[in-house]
CSV table of C-alpha atoms in Angstrom, one decimal:
chain,number,residue,atom,x,y,z
A,8,UNK,CA,84.7,92.2,141.6
A,9,UNK,CA,84.9,95.6,140.9
A,10,UNK,CA,88.4,95.5,140.7
A,11,UNK,CA,88.8,91.7,139.4
A,12,UNK,CA,86.9,92.8,136.2
A,13,UNK,CA,88.9,96.3,136.2
A,14,UNK,CA,92.6,94.5,136.7
A,15,UNK,CA,91.4,92.0,133.7
A,16,UNK,CA,90.5,94.9,131.8
A,17,UNK,CA,94.1,97.3,132.4
A,18,UNK,CA,96.0,94.0,132.0
A,19,UNK,CA,94.2,92.4,128.0
A,20,UNK,CA,94.4,96.5,126.9
A,21,UNK,CA,98.1,96.4,128.1
A,22,UNK,CA,98.9,93.1,126.0
A,23,UNK,CA,97.4,94.7,123.5
A,24,UNK,CA,99.9,97.5,123.1
A,25,UNK,CA,102.3,95.3,124.1
A,26,UNK,CA,101.5,93.8,120.4
A,27,UNK,CA,103.4,95.4,116.6
A,28,UNK,CA,100.9,96.6,114.7
A,29,UNK,CA,100.5,96.5,111.5
A,30,UNK,CA,97.9,98.0,108.9
A,31,UNK,CA,96.0,96.3,106.1
A,32,UNK,CA,94.9,97.5,103.4
A,33,UNK,CA,92.7,97.1,100.4
A,34,UNK,CA,91.3,93.5,99.6
A,35,UNK,CA,92.9,92.1,103.1
A,36,UNK,CA,89.2,90.1,103.4
A,37,UNK,CA,90.5,86.6,101.9
A,38,UNK,CA,94.2,86.5,103.4
A,39,UNK,CA,95.2,84.7,106.5
A,40,UNK,CA,97.6,86.3,109.0
A,41,UNK,CA,98.1,85.4,112.9
A,42,UNK,CA,101.5,85.4,114.9
A,43,UNK,CA,101.7,86.1,118.3
A,44,UNK,CA,103.7,88.5,118.2
A,45,UNK,CA,101.5,91.1,115.9
A,46,UNK,CA,98.6,93.1,115.8
A,47,UNK,CA,97.2,93.0,112.4
A,48,UNK,CA,94.1,95.9,112.2
A,49,UNK,CA,92.2,95.5,108.3
A,50,UNK,CA,91.4,99.2,107.5
A,51,UNK,CA,88.9,100.1,105.3
A,52,UNK,CA,90.2,104.0,105.2
A,53,UNK,CA,94.3,105.6,106.3
A,54,UNK,CA,93.6,106.2,110.8
A,55,UNK,CA,94.4,109.7,110.8
A,56,UNK,CA,97.4,108.6,113.9
A,57,UNK,CA,100.1,106.4,111.9
A,58,UNK,CA,103.1,106.0,114.0
A,59,UNK,CA,101.8,103.5,116.0
A,60,UNK,CA,102.1,101.0,113.1
A,61,UNK,CA,105.1,99.2,112.6
A,62,UNK,CA,104.6,98.7,108.6
A,63,UNK,CA,101.8,99.1,106.7
A,64,UNK,CA,100.9,96.7,104.0
A,65,UNK,CA,98.9,97.2,101.0
A,66,UNK,CA,97.0,94.3,99.2
A,67,UNK,CA,95.7,96.2,96.0
A,68,UNK,CA,92.4,96.2,94.5
A,69,UNK,CA,90.9,97.0,91.2
A,70,UNK,CA,89.5,100.4,93.1
A,71,UNK,CA,92.3,102.8,95.2
A,72,UNK,CA,90.7,104.5,97.9
A,73,UNK,CA,94.0,107.0,98.3
A,74,UNK,CA,93.7,109.8,97.9
A,75,UNK,CA,96.4,112.0,97.0
A,76,UNK,CA,96.6,112.7,100.6
A,77,UNK,CA,96.8,110.2,102.1
A,78,UNK,CA,99.0,108.5,100.1
A,79,UNK,CA,101.6,111.6,101.3
A,80,UNK,CA,100.4,109.8,105.0
A,81,UNK,CA,102.0,107.3,104.3
A,82,UNK,CA,104.7,108.2,102.2
A,83,UNK,CA,106.1,110.1,105.6
A,84,UNK,CA,105.3,107.5,107.3
A,85,UNK,CA,108.3,105.4,105.2
A,86,UNK,CA,110.2,107.8,104.6
A,87,UNK,CA,110.1,108.8,108.5
A,88,UNK,CA,111.0,104.4,109.6
A,89,UNK,CA,108.4,103.6,108.6
A,90,UNK,CA,107.9,99.9,106.4
A,91,UNK,CA,105.6,99.7,103.6
A,92,UNK,CA,104.6,96.5,101.3
A,93,UNK,CA,103.1,96.9,97.9
A,94,UNK,CA,101.7,94.2,96.6
A,95,UNK,CA,99.8,93.1,93.5
A,96,UNK,CA,97.9,90.8,91.3
A,97,UNK,CA,97.4,90.7,87.8
A,98,UNK,CA,94.7,93.7,86.7
A,99,UNK,CA,92.4,94.8,88.4
A,100,UNK,CA,94.1,94.0,92.0
A,101,UNK,CA,96.8,96.4,91.0
A,102,UNK,CA,95.0,100.0,91.8
A,103,UNK,CA,96.7,101.0,95.6
A,104,UNK,CA,99.7,99.9,94.1
A,105,UNK,CA,99.8,101.4,91.0
A,106,UNK,CA,99.0,104.7,92.5
A,107,UNK,CA,102.1,104.4,95.2
A,108,UNK,CA,104.3,103.0,93.2
A,109,UNK,CA,103.6,105.3,90.1
A,110,UNK,CA,104.5,108.6,93.3
A,111,UNK,CA,107.1,107.1,94.4
A,112,UNK,CA,109.4,105.5,91.7
A,113,UNK,CA,107.2,106.9,88.5
A,114,UNK,CA,106.5,103.2,87.3
A,115,UNK,CA,104.0,100.5,87.4
A,116,UNK,CA,103.1,96.6,86.6
A,117,UNK,CA,102.5,94.6,84.0
A,118,UNK,CA,101.5,91.8,83.8
A,119,UNK,CA,103.4,88.1,83.7
A,120,UNK,CA,104.3,87.4,79.7
A,121,UNK,CA,103.1,84.2,78.5
A,122,UNK,CA,105.3,81.8,78.7
A,123,UNK,CA,104.3,77.2,79.5
A,124,UNK,CA,107.9,77.2,81.9
A,125,UNK,CA,107.7,79.1,85.8
A,126,UNK,CA,111.4,79.6,86.8
A,127,UNK,CA,111.7,82.0,90.0
A,128,UNK,CA,115.1,82.5,91.5
A,129,UNK,CA,115.0,83.6,94.8
A,130,UNK,CA,117.6,85.1,96.2
A,131,UNK,CA,118.7,87.9,98.5
A,132,UNK,CA,115.8,88.0,101.6
A,133,UNK,CA,114.0,85.2,100.0
A,134,UNK,CA,117.5,82.6,99.7
A,135,UNK,CA,116.6,79.8,102.8
A,136,UNK,CA,112.4,79.5,101.1
A,137,UNK,CA,112.4,76.6,99.3
A,138,UNK,CA,110.3,75.8,96.3
A,139,UNK,CA,108.8,79.7,96.6
A,140,UNK,CA,105.9,80.8,95.5
A,141,UNK,CA,104.6,83.4,93.5
A,142,UNK,CA,101.6,84.1,94.0
A,143,UNK,CA,98.0,82.3,92.1
A,144,UNK,CA,98.6,85.3,89.9
A,145,UNK,CA,101.6,87.2,89.7
A,146,UNK,CA,102.2,91.0,88.1
A,147,UNK,CA,106.2,91.9,87.4
A,148,UNK,CA,107.8,95.2,88.4
A,149,UNK,CA,110.4,97.4,86.0
A,150,UNK,CA,114.2,97.1,87.5
A,151,UNK,CA,114.6,100.4,89.1
A,152,UNK,CA,118.7,101.8,89.9
A,153,UNK,CA,116.5,102.2,94.5
A,154,UNK,CA,115.2,98.9,93.9
A,155,UNK,CA,117.0,95.4,95.6
A,156,UNK,CA,115.8,92.4,93.7
A,157,UNK,CA,114.7,89.6,95.9
A,158,UNK,CA,112.9,87.2,93.8
A,159,UNK,CA,112.9,87.1,90.2
A,160,UNK,CA,110.1,84.8,87.9
A,161,UNK,CA,111.1,84.3,84.7
A,162,UNK,CA,114.0,86.1,84.4
A,163,UNK,CA,111.9,89.7,85.5
A,164,UNK,CA,111.4,91.2,89.4
A,165,UNK,CA,108.6,89.5,91.3
A,166,UNK,CA,109.5,91.3,94.4
A,167,UNK,CA,112.4,93.8,95.5
A,168,UNK,CA,113.0,95.9,98.4
A,169,UNK,CA,114.7,99.3,98.8
A,170,UNK,CA,114.3,102.6,100.9
A,171,UNK,CA,112.9,105.6,101.4
A,172,UNK,CA,114.0,108.7,103.4
A,173,UNK,CA,114.7,106.2,106.8
A,174,UNK,CA,112.2,103.8,106.4
A,175,UNK,CA,112.1,100.4,104.2
A,176,UNK,CA,109.5,99.2,100.9
A,177,UNK,CA,109.3,96.0,99.7
A,178,UNK,CA,107.8,95.9,96.3
A,179,UNK,CA,105.3,92.0,95.4
A,180,UNK,CA,103.7,91.1,92.5
A,181,UNK,CA,102.2,88.2,94.0
A,182,UNK,CA,100.3,88.6,97.2
A,183,UNK,CA,97.1,86.0,96.8
A,184,UNK,CA,99.9,83.9,98.0
A,185,UNK,CA,99.0,84.6,101.6
A,186,UNK,CA,94.8,84.6,100.8
A,187,UNK,CA,93.6,81.5,103.4
A,188,UNK,CA,92.9,78.4,100.1
A,189,UNK,CA,96.7,79.1,100.2
A,190,UNK,CA,97.7,79.0,101.9
A,191,UNK,CA,100.6,76.9,103.2
A,192,UNK,CA,104.1,76.0,104.3
A,193,UNK,CA,106.3,78.0,101.8
A,194,UNK,CA,103.5,80.7,102.2
A,195,UNK,CA,104.1,81.1,105.7
A,196,UNK,CA,107.3,81.0,105.7
A,197,UNK,CA,107.3,83.8,103.1
A,198,UNK,CA,105.2,86.0,105.0
A,199,UNK,CA,107.5,85.0,108.2
A,200,UNK,CA,110.7,86.7,106.4
A,201,UNK,CA,108.1,89.7,105.4
A,202,UNK,CA,107.4,90.5,109.1
A,203,UNK,CA,111.9,89.9,109.9
A,204,UNK,CA,111.4,92.4,106.4
A,205,UNK,CA,109.8,94.9,109.0
A,206,UNK,CA,111.8,93.9,112.2
A,207,UNK,CA,114.7,95.0,110.1
A,208,UNK,CA,116.6,91.5,110.6
Protein backbone atom coordinates (compact mmCIF):
# COMPACT_ATOMS: atom_id res chain seq x y z
CA UNK A 1 0.00 0.00 0.00
CA UNK A 2 2.80 2.44 0.89
CA UNK A 3 4.50 1.75 -2.44
CA UNK A 4 1.22 2.42 -4.27
CA UNK A 5 0.74 5.77 -2.47
CA UNK A 6 4.37 6.72 -3.17
CA UNK A 7 3.94 5.84 -6.86
CA UNK A 8 0.78 7.96 -7.16
CA UNK A 9 2.52 10.86 -5.39
CA UNK A 10 5.49 10.72 -7.75
CA UNK A 11 3.21 10.47 -10.77
CA UNK A 12 1.19 13.55 -9.75
CA UNK A 13 4.39 15.45 -8.90
CA UNK A 14 5.93 14.66 -12.29
CA UNK A 15 2.72 15.62 -14.09
CA UNK A 16 2.70 19.00 -12.34
CA UNK A 17 6.38 19.52 -13.11
CA UNK A 18 5.76 18.60 -16.75
CA UNK A 19 3.16 21.33 -17.15
CA UNK A 20 4.22 24.74 -18.37
CA UNK A 21 3.95 27.21 -15.49
CA UNK A 22 2.67 30.76 -15.87
CA UNK A 23 2.94 33.16 -12.94
CA UNK A 24 -0.03 35.47 -12.29
CA UNK A 25 0.49 38.66 -10.24
CA UNK A 26 -1.71 41.56 -9.16
CA UNK A 27 -5.49 41.74 -9.50
CA UNK A 28 -6.11 38.04 -10.17
CA UNK A 29 -9.15 37.15 -8.04
CA UNK A 30 -11.74 37.69 -10.82
CA UNK A 31 -9.79 35.83 -13.52
CA UNK A 32 -10.91 32.52 -15.03
CA UNK A 33 -8.07 30.74 -16.81
CA UNK A 34 -8.00 27.12 -17.87
CA UNK A 35 -5.69 25.31 -20.22
CA UNK A 36 -4.84 21.65 -19.84
CA UNK A 37 -1.24 22.19 -20.95
CA UNK A 38 -0.57 25.17 -18.66
CA UNK A 39 -0.43 25.58 -14.91
CA UNK A 40 -1.49 29.07 -13.81
CA UNK A 41 0.01 30.00 -10.45
CA UNK A 42 -1.32 33.09 -8.69
CA UNK A 43 0.97 34.75 -6.13
CA UNK A 44 0.67 37.83 -3.90
CA UNK A 45 4.41 38.46 -4.16
CA UNK A 46 7.08 37.82 -6.76
CA UNK A 47 8.74 34.45 -6.03
CA UNK A 48 12.52 34.49 -5.58
CA UNK A 49 13.05 32.01 -8.44
CA UNK A 50 11.55 32.89 -11.83
CA UNK A 51 13.35 30.67 -14.33
CA UNK A 52 10.82 27.83 -13.84
CA UNK A 53 8.07 29.98 -15.41
CA UNK A 54 7.42 30.36 -19.13
CA UNK A 55 5.76 33.73 -18.59
CA UNK A 56 4.69 36.28 -16.00
CA UNK A 57 1.24 37.83 -16.38
CA UNK A 58 0.76 41.07 -14.44
CA UNK A 59 -2.81 42.32 -13.94
CA UNK A 60 -2.48 45.83 -12.60
CA UNK A 61 -4.16 46.69 -9.32
CA UNK A 62 -4.74 50.03 -7.62
CA UNK A 63 -1.55 49.83 -5.54
CA UNK A 64 1.58 48.14 -6.84
CA UNK A 65 3.27 45.57 -4.64
CA UNK A 66 6.32 45.46 -6.92
CA UNK A 67 9.46 46.94 -5.42
CA UNK A 68 12.19 48.46 -7.65
CA UNK A 69 14.26 45.33 -7.02
CA UNK A 70 11.37 43.06 -8.11
CA UNK A 71 10.92 45.13 -11.27
CA UNK A 72 14.64 44.57 -11.94
CA UNK A 73 14.08 40.81 -11.49
CA UNK A 74 11.16 40.82 -13.95
CA UNK A 75 13.16 42.78 -16.53
CA UNK A 76 16.05 40.33 -16.19
CA UNK A 77 13.61 37.40 -16.54
CA UNK A 78 12.33 38.83 -19.83
CA UNK A 79 15.77 39.86 -21.10
CA UNK A 80 16.98 36.29 -20.51
CA UNK A 81 14.18 34.84 -22.67
CA UNK A 82 10.99 34.91 -20.62
CA UNK A 83 7.66 36.39 -21.67
CA UNK A 84 5.83 39.20 -19.87
CA UNK A 85 2.17 40.20 -20.15
CA UNK A 86 1.42 43.67 -18.75
CA UNK A 87 -2.32 44.17 -18.31
CA UNK A 88 -4.04 47.40 -17.32
CA UNK A 89 -7.58 48.78 -17.07
CA UNK A 90 -9.08 52.20 -16.45
CA UNK A 91 -7.84 54.05 -13.37
CA UNK A 92 -6.98 52.97 -10.74
CA UNK A 93 -6.12 49.50 -12.10
CA UNK A 94 -2.82 50.63 -13.63
CA UNK A 95 -0.28 50.58 -10.80
CA UNK A 96 1.97 47.60 -11.66
CA UNK A 97 1.56 48.13 -15.41
CA UNK A 98 2.68 51.75 -15.23
CA UNK A 99 5.57 50.88 -12.91
CA UNK A 100 6.84 48.36 -15.48
CA UNK A 101 6.23 50.37 -18.67
CA UNK A 102 7.62 53.59 -17.19
CA UNK A 103 10.78 51.68 -16.29
CA UNK A 104 11.11 49.93 -19.67
CA UNK A 105 9.66 52.51 -22.10
CA UNK A 106 9.30 55.72 -20.01
CA UNK A 107 5.57 55.70 -20.92
CA UNK A 108 2.29 54.74 -19.29
CA UNK A 109 -1.31 54.06 -20.26
CA UNK A 110 -4.04 56.66 -20.44
CA UNK A 111 -7.84 56.51 -20.40
CA UNK A 112 -9.71 55.96 -23.64
CA UNK A 113 -11.02 59.26 -24.99
CA UNK A 114 -14.78 59.73 -24.74
CA UNK A 115 -16.41 58.70 -28.00
CA UNK A 116 -19.64 57.11 -29.10
CA UNK A 117 -18.00 54.88 -31.66
CA UNK A 118 -15.90 51.85 -30.82
CA UNK A 119 -13.76 50.78 -33.74
CA UNK A 120 -11.55 47.77 -33.20
CA UNK A 121 -8.89 46.85 -35.72
CA UNK A 122 -7.16 43.64 -34.70
CA UNK A 123 -4.12 42.95 -36.83
CA UNK A 124 -0.97 40.94 -36.29
CA UNK A 125 -1.29 37.99 -33.93
CA UNK A 126 -5.00 38.64 -33.21
CA UNK A 127 -6.11 39.11 -36.84
CA UNK A 128 -8.21 35.91 -36.96
CA UNK A 129 -10.48 36.81 -34.02
CA UNK A 130 -13.93 38.06 -35.03
CA UNK A 131 -15.62 40.65 -32.78
CA UNK A 132 -12.46 41.34 -30.81
CA UNK A 133 -13.42 42.06 -27.15
CA UNK A 134 -11.66 45.23 -25.90
CA UNK A 135 -12.51 44.73 -22.22
CA UNK A 136 -15.10 46.63 -20.19
CA UNK A 137 -13.03 49.73 -19.29
CA UNK A 138 -10.02 49.72 -21.62
CA UNK A 139 -7.06 52.09 -21.68
CA UNK A 140 -4.59 52.74 -24.48
CA UNK A 141 -0.81 52.98 -24.67
CA UNK A 142 1.30 55.52 -26.59
CA UNK A 143 2.98 54.55 -29.84
CA UNK A 144 6.62 53.56 -29.41
CA UNK A 145 9.20 52.62 -32.02
CA UNK A 146 10.14 49.56 -29.92
CA UNK A 147 6.59 48.18 -30.01
CA UNK A 148 4.29 46.76 -32.68
CA UNK A 149 0.56 47.51 -32.48
CA UNK A 150 -1.50 44.30 -32.46
CA UNK A 151 -4.94 45.83 -31.78
CA UNK A 152 -6.17 49.37 -32.38
CA UNK A 153 -9.05 50.89 -30.40
CA UNK A 154 -10.44 54.01 -32.09
CA UNK A 155 -7.05 54.60 -33.78
CA UNK A 156 -5.14 54.24 -30.52
CA UNK A 157 -3.01 51.21 -29.47
CA UNK A 158 -4.91 48.81 -27.21
CA UNK A 159 -2.49 45.85 -27.40
CA UNK A 160 1.17 46.07 -28.37
CA UNK A 161 4.02 43.57 -28.55
CA UNK A 162 7.74 43.99 -28.33
CA UNK A 163 11.05 42.39 -27.46
CA UNK A 164 13.36 42.96 -24.54
CA UNK A 165 16.70 41.20 -24.80
CA UNK A 166 15.78 37.73 -26.08
CA UNK A 167 12.38 37.77 -24.38
CA UNK A 168 9.06 39.33 -25.33
CA UNK A 169 6.44 41.65 -23.92
CA UNK A 170 2.72 42.01 -24.54
CA UNK A 171 1.03 45.20 -23.27
CA UNK A 172 -2.76 44.97 -22.97
CA UNK A 173 -5.11 47.82 -22.04
CA UNK A 174 -8.21 45.66 -21.53
CA UNK A 175 -7.50 42.72 -19.27
CA UNK A 176 -11.06 42.72 -17.82
CA UNK A 177 -12.04 40.58 -20.83
CA UNK A 178 -10.52 37.70 -18.83
CA UNK A 179 -12.81 38.18 -15.81
CA UNK A 180 -15.05 35.18 -15.13
CA UNK A 181 -18.21 37.16 -15.86
CA UNK A 182 -16.84 38.31 -19.25
CA UNK A 183 -15.18 35.14 -20.50
CA UNK A 184 -16.94 34.01 -23.67
CA UNK A 185 -15.89 32.44 -26.96
CA UNK A 186 -13.94 35.44 -28.30
CA UNK A 187 -12.28 36.16 -24.96
CA UNK A 188 -11.06 32.55 -24.82
CA UNK A 189 -9.67 32.96 -28.34
CA UNK A 190 -7.73 36.04 -27.21
CA UNK A 191 -6.29 34.08 -24.28
CA UNK A 192 -5.28 31.24 -26.61
CA UNK A 193 -3.40 33.69 -28.84
CA UNK A 194 -1.66 35.21 -25.81
CA UNK A 195 -0.55 31.73 -24.69
CA UNK A 196 0.70 30.97 -28.22
CA UNK A 197 2.64 34.24 -28.11
CA UNK A 198 4.33 33.03 -24.91
CA UNK A 199 5.20 29.71 -26.55
CA UNK A 200 6.72 31.47 -29.56
CA UNK A 201 4.14 30.41 -32.19
